[in-house]
PDB file of C-alpha atoms in Angstrom:
ATOM      1  CA  MET Y   1     119.243  27.405   4.859  1.00 75.00           C
ATOM      2  CA  LEU Y   2     117.732  28.269   8.246  1.00 79.00           C
ATOM      3  CA  THR Y   3     115.931  24.920   8.317  1.00 86.00           C
ATOM      4  CA  LEU Y   4     119.223  23.125   7.687  1.00 88.00           C
ATOM      5  CA  LEU Y   5     120.818  25.157  10.487  1.00 88.00           C
ATOM      6  CA  LEU Y   6     118.076  24.067  12.893  1.00 91.00           C
ATOM      7  CA  ILE Y   7     118.395  20.394  11.896  1.00 88.00           C
ATOM      8  CA  VAL Y   8     122.188  20.289  12.151  1.00 87.00           C
ATOM      9  CA  SER Y   9     122.316  22.208  15.449  1.00 88.00           C
ATOM     10  CA  ALA Y  10     119.640  19.992  17.004  1.00 88.00           C
ATOM     11  CA  PHE Y  11     121.307  16.747  15.881  1.00 87.00           C
ATOM     12  CA  PHE Y  12     124.685  17.708  17.292  1.00 83.00           C
ATOM     13  CA  ALA Y  13     123.019  19.103  20.420  1.00 83.00           C
ATOM     14  CA  GLY Y  14     121.585  15.640  20.994  1.00 79.00           C
ATOM     15  CA  VAL Y  15     125.027  14.090  20.518  1.00 78.00           C
ATOM     16  CA  LEU Y  16     126.696  16.615  22.820  1.00 77.00           C
ATOM     17  CA  ASN Y  17     124.107  16.176  25.571  1.00 72.00           C
ATOM     18  CA  ALA Y  18     124.807  12.437  25.543  1.00 68.00           C
ATOM     19  CA  VAL Y  19     128.595  12.777  25.448  1.00 68.00           C
ATOM     20  CA  ALA Y  20     129.582  15.940  27.309  1.00 63.00           C
ATOM     21  CA  GLY Y  21     126.491  18.096  27.778  1.00 67.00           C
ATOM     22  CA  GLY Y  22     126.063  21.644  26.514  1.00 72.00           C
ATOM     23  CA  GLY Y  23     123.664  20.993  23.640  1.00 78.00           C
ATOM     24  CA  SER Y  24     121.695  24.156  24.405  1.00 81.00           C
ATOM     25  CA  PHE Y  25     124.775  26.160  23.373  1.00 80.00           C
ATOM     26  CA  LEU Y  26     123.931  25.030  19.822  1.00 85.00           C
ATOM     27  CA  THR Y  27     120.119  25.054  19.757  1.00 89.00           C
ATOM     28  CA  PHE Y  28     119.592  28.360  21.570  1.00 88.00           C
ATOM     29  CA  PRO Y  29     121.740  30.539  19.253  1.00 87.00           C
ATOM     30  CA  ALA Y  30     120.441  28.663  16.193  1.00 89.00           C
ATOM     31  CA  LEU Y  31     116.896  29.662  17.131  1.00 92.00           C
ATOM     32  CA  ILE Y  32     118.007  33.249  17.749  1.00 90.00           C
ATOM     33  CA  LEU Y  33     119.549  33.318  14.262  1.00 88.00           C
ATOM     34  CA  ALA Y  34     116.267  31.950  12.900  1.00 90.00           C
ATOM     35  CA  GLY Y  35     114.490  35.017  14.285  1.00 90.00           C
ATOM     36  CA  VAL Y  36     112.952  33.567  17.455  1.00 92.00           C
ATOM     37  CA  PRO Y  37     112.873  35.993  20.449  1.00 92.00           C
ATOM     38  CA  PRO Y  38     115.247  34.961  23.277  1.00 90.00           C
ATOM     39  CA  LEU Y  39     112.633  33.865  25.815  1.00 91.00           C
ATOM     40  CA  ASN Y  40     110.753  31.842  23.200  1.00 92.00           C
ATOM     41  CA  ALA Y  41     114.051  30.482  21.851  1.00 92.00           C
ATOM     42  CA  ASN Y  42     114.876  29.182  25.327  1.00 90.00           C
ATOM     43  CA  ALA Y  43     111.462  27.501  25.655  1.00 91.00           C
ATOM     44  CA  THR Y  44     111.573  26.109  22.109  1.00 92.00           C
ATOM     45  CA  SER Y  45     115.103  24.797  22.636  1.00 90.00           C
ATOM     46  CA  THR Y  46     113.930  22.924  25.721  1.00 87.00           C
ATOM     47  CA  VAL Y  47     111.085  21.339  23.766  1.00 87.00           C
ATOM     48  CA  ALA Y  48     113.500  20.328  21.012  1.00 84.00           C
ATOM     49  CA  VAL Y  49     116.207  18.691  23.149  1.00 80.00           C
ATOM     50  CA  SER Y  50     114.074  17.065  25.855  1.00 79.00           C
ATOM     51  CA  PRO Y  51     113.077  13.943  23.863  1.00 75.00           C
ATOM     52  CA  GLY Y  52     116.684  13.600  22.693  1.00 68.00           C
ATOM     53  CA  ALA Y  53     117.862  13.417  26.291  1.00 69.00           C
ATOM     54  CA  LEU Y  54     115.302  10.709  27.044  1.00 70.00           C
ATOM     55  CA  ALA Y  55     116.351   8.809  23.915  1.00 68.00           C
ATOM     56  CA  SER Y  56     119.950   9.045  25.067  1.00 68.00           C
ATOM     57  CA  ALA Y  57     118.970   7.785  28.524  1.00 71.00           C
ATOM     58  CA  TYR Y  58     117.381   4.761  26.851  1.00 71.00           C
ATOM     59  CA  GLY Y  59     120.698   4.177  25.131  1.00 70.00           C
ATOM     60  CA  TYR Y  60     122.273   4.018  28.611  1.00 71.00           C
ATOM     61  CA  ARG Y  61     119.654   1.569  29.964  1.00 74.00           C
ATOM     62  CA  ARG Y  62     122.255  -1.107  30.795  1.00 75.00           C
ATOM     63  CA  GLU Y  63     124.322   1.300  32.879  1.00 71.00           C
ATOM     64  CA  LEU Y  64     121.227   2.753  34.586  1.00 70.00           C
ATOM     65  CA  GLY Y  65     120.178  -0.717  35.682  1.00 69.00           C
ATOM     66  CA  LYS Y  66     123.404  -1.083  37.667  1.00 70.00           C
ATOM     67  CA  ILE Y  67     122.906   2.006  39.870  1.00 71.00           C
ATOM     68  CA  ARG Y  68     122.417   1.098  43.530  1.00 67.00           C
ATOM     69  CA  GLU Y  69     123.785   4.157  45.372  1.00 67.00           C
ATOM     70  CA  ILE Y  70     120.789   6.421  44.798  1.00 73.00           C
ATOM     71  CA  HIS Y  71     117.032   6.301  45.433  1.00 73.00           C
ATOM     72  CA  LEU Y  72     115.992   7.135  41.903  1.00 75.00           C
ATOM     73  CA  PRO Y  73     112.303   8.050  42.563  1.00 81.00           C
ATOM     74  CA  SER Y  74     113.310  10.708  45.120  1.00 84.00           C
ATOM     75  CA  PHE Y  75     115.985  12.146  42.851  1.00 84.00           C
ATOM     76  CA  LEU Y  76     113.598  12.293  39.895  1.00 86.00           C
ATOM     77  CA  GLY Y  77     110.780  13.678  42.058  1.00 89.00           C
ATOM     78  CA  VAL Y  78     112.680  16.748  43.272  1.00 91.00           C
ATOM     79  CA  SER Y  79     113.969  17.266  39.726  1.00 90.00           C
ATOM     80  CA  LEU Y  80     110.444  17.309  38.298  1.00 91.00           C
ATOM     81  CA  VAL Y  81     109.123  19.768  40.903  1.00 93.00           C
ATOM     82  CA  GLY Y  82     112.159  22.050  40.547  1.00 92.00           C
ATOM     83  CA  GLY Y  83     112.018  21.938  36.753  1.00 91.00           C
ATOM     84  CA  LEU Y  84     108.350  22.970  36.795  1.00 93.00           C
ATOM     85  CA  LEU Y  85     109.047  25.885  39.147  1.00 94.00           C
ATOM     86  CA  GLY Y  86     111.928  27.070  36.971  1.00 92.00           C
ATOM     87  CA  ALA Y  87     109.771  26.928  33.844  1.00 93.00           C
ATOM     88  CA  LEU Y  88     107.004  28.914  35.529  1.00 94.00           C
ATOM     89  CA  LEU Y  89     109.570  31.487  36.648  1.00 93.00           C
ATOM     90  CA  LEU Y  90     110.708  31.861  33.029  1.00 91.00           C
ATOM     91  CA  LEU Y  91     107.122  32.383  31.841  1.00 93.00           C
ATOM     92  CA  TRP Y  92     106.640  35.068  34.484  1.00 93.00           C
ATOM     93  CA  THR Y  93     109.808  36.890  33.364  1.00 91.00           C
ATOM     94  CA  PRO Y  94     109.119  39.795  30.955  1.00 91.00           C
ATOM     95  CA  GLN Y  95     110.715  39.379  27.508  1.00 86.00           C
ATOM     96  CA  ARG Y  96     112.843  42.523  27.885  1.00 87.00           C
ATOM     97  CA  THR Y  97     114.106  41.400  31.295  1.00 90.00           C
ATOM     98  CA  PHE Y  98     115.077  37.995  29.930  1.00 88.00           C
ATOM     99  CA  GLU Y  99     116.874  39.605  26.986  1.00 83.00           C
ATOM    100  CA  ALA Y 100     118.887  41.676  29.477  1.00 88.00           C
ATOM    101  CA  ILE Y 101     119.991  38.683  31.553  1.00 89.00           C
ATOM    102  CA  VAL Y 102     120.694  36.264  28.654  1.00 85.00           C
ATOM    103  CA  PRO Y 103     124.387  37.313  28.343  1.00 87.00           C
ATOM    104  CA  TRP Y 104     124.891  36.727  32.068  1.00 89.00           C
ATOM    105  CA  LEU Y 105     123.151  33.344  31.920  1.00 86.00           C
ATOM    106  CA  LEU Y 106     125.373  32.336  29.004  1.00 83.00           C
ATOM    107  CA  LEU Y 107     128.480  33.556  30.851  1.00 86.00           C
ATOM    108  CA  PHE Y 108     127.536  31.573  33.945  1.00 85.00           C
ATOM    109  CA  ALA Y 109     126.775  28.461  31.901  1.00 81.00           C
ATOM    110  CA  THR Y 110     130.039  28.706  29.929  1.00 80.00           C
ATOM    111  CA  VAL Y 111     132.193  29.173  33.031  1.00 82.00           C
ATOM    112  CA  LEU Y 112     130.316  26.344  34.726  1.00 75.00           C
ATOM    113  CA  PHE Y 113     130.861  24.082  31.740  1.00 73.00           C
ATOM    114  CA  ALA Y 114     134.550  24.981  31.538  1.00 77.00           C
ATOM    115  CA  PHE Y 115     135.449  24.572  35.208  1.00 76.00           C
ATOM    116  CA  GLY Y 116     132.625  22.342  36.439  1.00 67.00           C
ATOM    117  CA  PRO Y 117     134.478  19.001  36.163  1.00 67.00           C
ATOM    118  CA  LYS Y 118     137.327  20.216  38.410  1.00 72.00           C
ATOM    119  CA  ALA Y 119     134.820  21.601  40.894  1.00 69.00           C
ATOM    120  CA  SER Y 120     132.900  18.340  40.769  1.00 65.00           C
ATOM    121  CA  THR Y 121     136.054  16.349  41.538  1.00 70.00           C
ATOM    122  CA  TRP Y 122     136.928  18.626  44.456  1.00 73.00           C
ATOM    123  CA  ILE Y 123     133.403  18.347  45.884  1.00 67.00           C
ATOM    124  CA  ARG Y 124     133.455  14.562  45.561  1.00 65.00           C
ATOM    125  CA  GLN Y 125     136.823  14.329  47.324  1.00 69.00           C
ATOM    126  CA  ASN Y 126     136.214  16.851  50.090  1.00 70.00           C
ATOM    127  CA  CYS Y 127     132.488  16.905  50.822  1.00 65.00           C
ATOM    128  CA  THR Y 128     130.279  14.327  52.466  1.00 61.00           C
ATOM    129  CA  VAL Y 129     126.661  15.354  52.921  1.00 60.00           C
ATOM    130  CA  GLY Y 130     123.458  13.628  53.872  1.00 65.00           C
ATOM    131  CA  HIS Y 131     120.779  12.371  51.523  1.00 69.00           C
ATOM    132  CA  GLY Y 132     118.466  15.302  52.300  1.00 74.00           C
ATOM    133  CA  ALA Y 133     121.124  17.920  51.552  1.00 74.00           C
ATOM    134  CA  VAL Y 134     121.914  16.356  48.187  1.00 76.00           C
ATOM    135  CA  LEU Y 135     118.215  16.247  47.266  1.00 82.00           C
ATOM    136  CA  ALA Y 136     117.887  19.911  48.278  1.00 85.00           C
ATOM    137  CA  SER Y 137     120.848  20.759  46.037  1.00 83.00           C
ATOM    138  CA  GLN Y 138     119.283  18.857  43.159  1.00 86.00           C
ATOM    139  CA  PHE Y 139     116.020  20.773  43.705  1.00 92.00           C
ATOM    140  CA  LEU Y 140     117.833  24.102  43.227  1.00 88.00           C
ATOM    141  CA  ILE Y 141     119.688  22.727  40.204  1.00 87.00           C
ATOM    142  CA  ALA Y 142     116.373  21.647  38.689  1.00 91.00           C
ATOM    143  CA  ILE Y 143     114.926  25.148  39.136  1.00 92.00           C
ATOM    144  CA  TYR Y 144     117.870  26.553  37.184  1.00 89.00           C
ATOM    145  CA  GLY Y 145     117.400  23.788  34.612  1.00 87.00           C
ATOM    146  CA  GLY Y 146     113.750  24.635  34.094  1.00 89.00           C
ATOM    147  CA  TYR Y 147     114.569  28.321  33.761  1.00 90.00           C
ATOM    148  CA  PHE Y 148     117.596  28.176  31.449  1.00 86.00           C
ATOM    149  CA  GLY Y 149     119.537  24.937  31.767  1.00 75.00           C
ATOM    150  CA  GLY Y 150     122.927  25.771  30.237  1.00 73.00           C
ATOM    151  CA  GLY Y 151     125.590  23.661  31.979  1.00 70.00           C
ATOM    152  CA  ILE Y 152     123.020  21.774  34.035  1.00 78.00           C
ATOM    153  CA  GLY Y 153     124.681  18.461  33.190  1.00 75.00           C
ATOM    154  CA  ILE Y 154     127.813  19.513  35.090  1.00 73.00           C
ATOM    155  CA  LEU Y 155     125.755  20.445  38.141  1.00 77.00           C
ATOM    156  CA  ILE Y 156     123.927  17.120  38.079  1.00 80.00           C
ATOM    157  CA  LEU Y 157     127.195  15.191  37.737  1.00 75.00           C
ATOM    158  CA  ALA Y 158     128.609  17.047  40.752  1.00 74.00           C
ATOM    159  CA  THR Y 159     125.539  16.095  42.780  1.00 75.00           C
ATOM    160  CA  LEU Y 160     125.818  12.463  41.716  1.00 76.00           C
ATOM    161  CA  GLY Y 161     129.477  12.488  42.732  1.00 71.00           C
ATOM    162  CA  VAL Y 162     128.478  13.620  46.226  1.00 70.00           C
ATOM    163  CA  PHE Y 163     126.054  10.697  46.292  1.00 69.00           C
ATOM    164  CA  GLY Y 164     129.044   8.425  45.782  1.00 67.00           C
ATOM    165  CA  LEU Y 165     128.615   7.362  42.150  1.00 68.00           C
ATOM    166  CA  THR Y 166     131.898   6.679  40.370  1.00 67.00           C
ATOM    167  CA  ASP Y 167     130.853   4.865  37.158  1.00 70.00           C
ATOM    168  CA  LEU Y 168     131.052   7.668  34.591  1.00 70.00           C
ATOM    169  CA  HIS Y 169     128.823   5.880  32.076  1.00 72.00           C
ATOM    170  CA  ALA Y 170     126.142   5.294  34.719  1.00 75.00           C
ATOM    171  CA  MET Y 171     126.451   8.916  35.855  1.00 76.00           C
ATOM    172  CA  ASN Y 172     126.144  10.112  32.258  1.00 75.00           C
ATOM    173  CA  GLY Y 173     123.044   7.975  31.773  1.00 78.00           C
ATOM    174  CA  LEU Y 174     121.415   9.222  34.969  1.00 80.00           C
ATOM    175  CA  LYS Y 175     122.351  12.800  34.074  1.00 80.00           C
ATOM    176  CA  THR Y 176     120.578  12.508  30.712  1.00 77.00           C
ATOM    177  CA  LEU Y 177     117.560  10.798  32.314  1.00 82.00           C
ATOM    178  CA  VAL Y 178     117.180  13.456  35.020  1.00 83.00           C
ATOM    179  CA  SER Y 179     117.736  16.398  32.665  1.00 81.00           C
ATOM    180  CA  GLY Y 180     115.310  14.864  30.171  1.00 79.00           C
ATOM    181  CA  CYS Y 181     112.628  14.426  32.837  1.00 84.00           C
ATOM    182  CA  LEU Y 182     112.935  17.918  34.296  1.00 83.00           C
ATOM    183  CA  ASN Y 183     112.943  19.346  30.774  1.00 81.00           C
ATOM    184  CA  ALA Y 184     109.826  17.313  29.990  1.00 84.00           C
ATOM    185  CA  VAL Y 185     107.876  18.844  32.859  1.00 89.00           C
ATOM    186  CA  ALA Y 186     109.171  22.282  31.833  1.00 88.00           C
ATOM    187  CA  VAL Y 187     107.871  21.590  28.328  1.00 88.00           C
ATOM    188  CA  VAL Y 188     104.353  21.162  29.735  1.00 90.00           C
ATOM    189  CA  ALA Y 189     104.562  24.644  31.280  1.00 92.00           C
ATOM    190  CA  PHE Y 190     106.017  26.194  28.133  1.00 92.00           C
ATOM    191  CA  VAL Y 191     103.319  24.652  25.929  1.00 91.00           C
ATOM    192  CA  ALA Y 192     100.557  25.742  28.296  1.00 91.00           C
ATOM    193  CA  GLY Y 193     102.054  29.235  28.398  1.00 90.00           C
ATOM    194  CA  GLY Y 194     102.170  29.516  24.593  1.00 91.00           C
ATOM    195  CA  ALA Y 195     105.927  30.167  24.585  1.00 91.00           C
ATOM    196  CA  VAL Y 196     106.887  27.543  21.986  1.00 92.00           C
ATOM    197  CA  TYR Y 197     107.520  28.206  18.272  1.00 93.00           C
ATOM    198  CA  TRP Y 198     106.168  24.917  16.996  1.00 92.00           C
ATOM    199  CA  ASN Y 199     107.480  24.911  13.422  1.00 91.00           C
ATOM    200  CA  GLU Y 200     111.048  25.269  14.652  1.00 91.00           C
ATOM    201  CA  ALA Y 201     110.492  22.948  17.624  1.00 90.00           C
ATOM    202  CA  LEU Y 202     109.199  20.043  15.539  1.00 90.00           C
ATOM    203  CA  ILE Y 203     112.037  20.341  13.018  1.00 89.00           C
ATOM    204  CA  MET Y 204     114.631  20.239  15.796  1.00 90.00           C
ATOM    205  CA  LEU Y 205     112.900  17.619  17.916  1.00 87.00           C
ATOM    206  CA  VAL Y 206     113.350  14.773  15.435  1.00 85.00           C
ATOM    207  CA  ALA Y 207     116.981  15.701  14.767  1.00 87.00           C
ATOM    208  CA  ALA Y 208     117.760  15.962  18.501  1.00 83.00           C
ATOM    209  CA  MET Y 209     116.257  12.533  19.181  1.00 80.00           C
ATOM    210  CA  ALA Y 210     118.414  10.984  16.466  1.00 82.00           C
ATOM    211  CA  GLY Y 211     121.490  12.748  17.820  1.00 79.00           C
ATOM    212  CA  GLY Y 212     120.705  11.784  21.417  1.00 73.00           C
ATOM    213  CA  TYR Y 213     120.371   8.090  20.649  1.00 73.00           C
ATOM    214  CA  ALA Y 214     123.493   8.112  18.485  1.00 73.00           C
ATOM    215  CA  GLY Y 215     125.361  10.036  21.164  1.00 69.00           C
ATOM    216  CA  ALA Y 216     125.011   7.258  23.726  1.00 62.00           C
ATOM    217  CA  ALA Y 217     126.978   4.965  21.393  1.00 67.00           C
ATOM    218  CA  VAL Y 218     129.464   7.711  20.489  1.00 64.00           C
ATOM    219  CA  ALA Y 219     130.156   8.385  24.176  1.00 58.00           C
ATOM    220  CA  ARG Y 220     131.570   4.912  24.618  1.00 58.00           C
ATOM    221  CA  ARG Y 221     134.088   5.404  21.802  1.00 67.00           C
ATOM    222  CA  ILE Y 222     135.189   9.039  21.772  1.00 62.00           C
ATOM    223  CA  PRO Y 223     136.831  10.748  24.768  1.00 63.00           C
ATOM    224  CA  PRO Y 224     134.694  13.799  25.596  1.00 61.00           C
ATOM    225  CA  PRO Y 225     137.484  16.417  26.114  1.00 70.00           C
ATOM    226  CA  HIS Y 226     137.573  17.384  22.419  1.00 69.00           C
ATOM    227  CA  LEU Y 227     133.813  17.889  22.340  1.00 67.00           C
ATOM    228  CA  ARG Y 228     133.959  19.782  25.621  1.00 71.00           C
ATOM    229  CA  ARG Y 229     136.467  22.231  24.137  1.00 76.00           C
ATOM    230  CA  PHE Y 230     134.165  22.775  21.168  1.00 72.00           C
ATOM    231  CA  VAL Y 231     131.185  23.469  23.451  1.00 72.00           C
ATOM    232  CA  ILE Y 232     133.245  25.912  25.526  1.00 78.00           C
ATOM    233  CA  LEU Y 233     134.321  27.778  22.383  1.00 80.00           C
ATOM    234  CA  VAL Y 234     130.720  27.998  21.168  1.00 75.00           C
ATOM    235  CA  GLY Y 235     129.524  29.133  24.581  1.00 77.00           C
ATOM    236  CA  ALA Y 236     132.252  31.778  24.815  1.00 83.00           C
ATOM    237  CA  ALA Y 237     131.481  33.062  21.311  1.00 81.00           C
ATOM    238  CA  MET Y 238     127.755  33.296  22.053  1.00 77.00           C
ATOM    239  CA  THR Y 239     128.432  35.036  25.364  1.00 81.00           C
ATOM    240  CA  VAL Y 240     130.619  37.674  23.687  1.00 86.00           C
ATOM    241  CA  TYR Y 241     128.047  38.101  20.901  1.00 78.00           C
ATOM    242  CA  PHE Y 242     125.158  38.743  23.282  1.00 78.00           C
ATOM    243  CA  PHE Y 243     127.186  41.120  25.438  1.00 83.00           C
ATOM    244  CA  VAL Y 244     128.321  43.085  22.354  1.00 82.00           C
ATOM    245  CA  THR Y 245     124.808  43.322  20.888  1.00 71.00           C
ATOM    246  CA  LYS Y 246     123.568  44.746  24.216  1.00 65.00           C
ATOM    247  CA  LEU Y 247     126.125  47.564  24.198  1.00 53.00           C
TER     248      LEU Y 247
END
């Protein structure tokens, strides 16, 4: 039963990451329910969903080829460095400390996911910043992504909006590519640090890849608001659960 839970959560996490983001709201609690400690669940979740994000980015290859507003190597470069720093910060965090801050991380991620699109629109309409400032913002976002990552897709989309991108499919594709790359470099740190539960990770990895590739096609057909509401409900439920269990 737990194996089925891991497979189903990983598959739909891959779909959600391609369509609306928020896949970690499914994989992280599924690993907790499977008995994985929170810090290791976070690392294992990253390992599981990272290839799915890259598979989804491949599904968006046509849209990615049309992007001209952004210098992709620079954007990916700061994302990789920031993701590595965030992953190292997680490995240096004691297990008990991480358990104490998990409810707050989930609360932040859920609120970000719920209100991020409106904030992103406001930023795009009212803010004009230079290339260096946007790259600096993406660097900080990548650190958060390497450390926890919940709601990171919203933050990346906001940054892309400041860059001037308006094609939502292209932005979605670049979001999945960037998040997949920064997660990939975080995976290297997590593996080297021995934080990954490999049995669970391998089960979820295959399912997340299938869901990520399928999600790129689904995103073109299904409006994301319904999925977004589902992710917000899951995130809110998990936030309440972790706060209650800490009382």
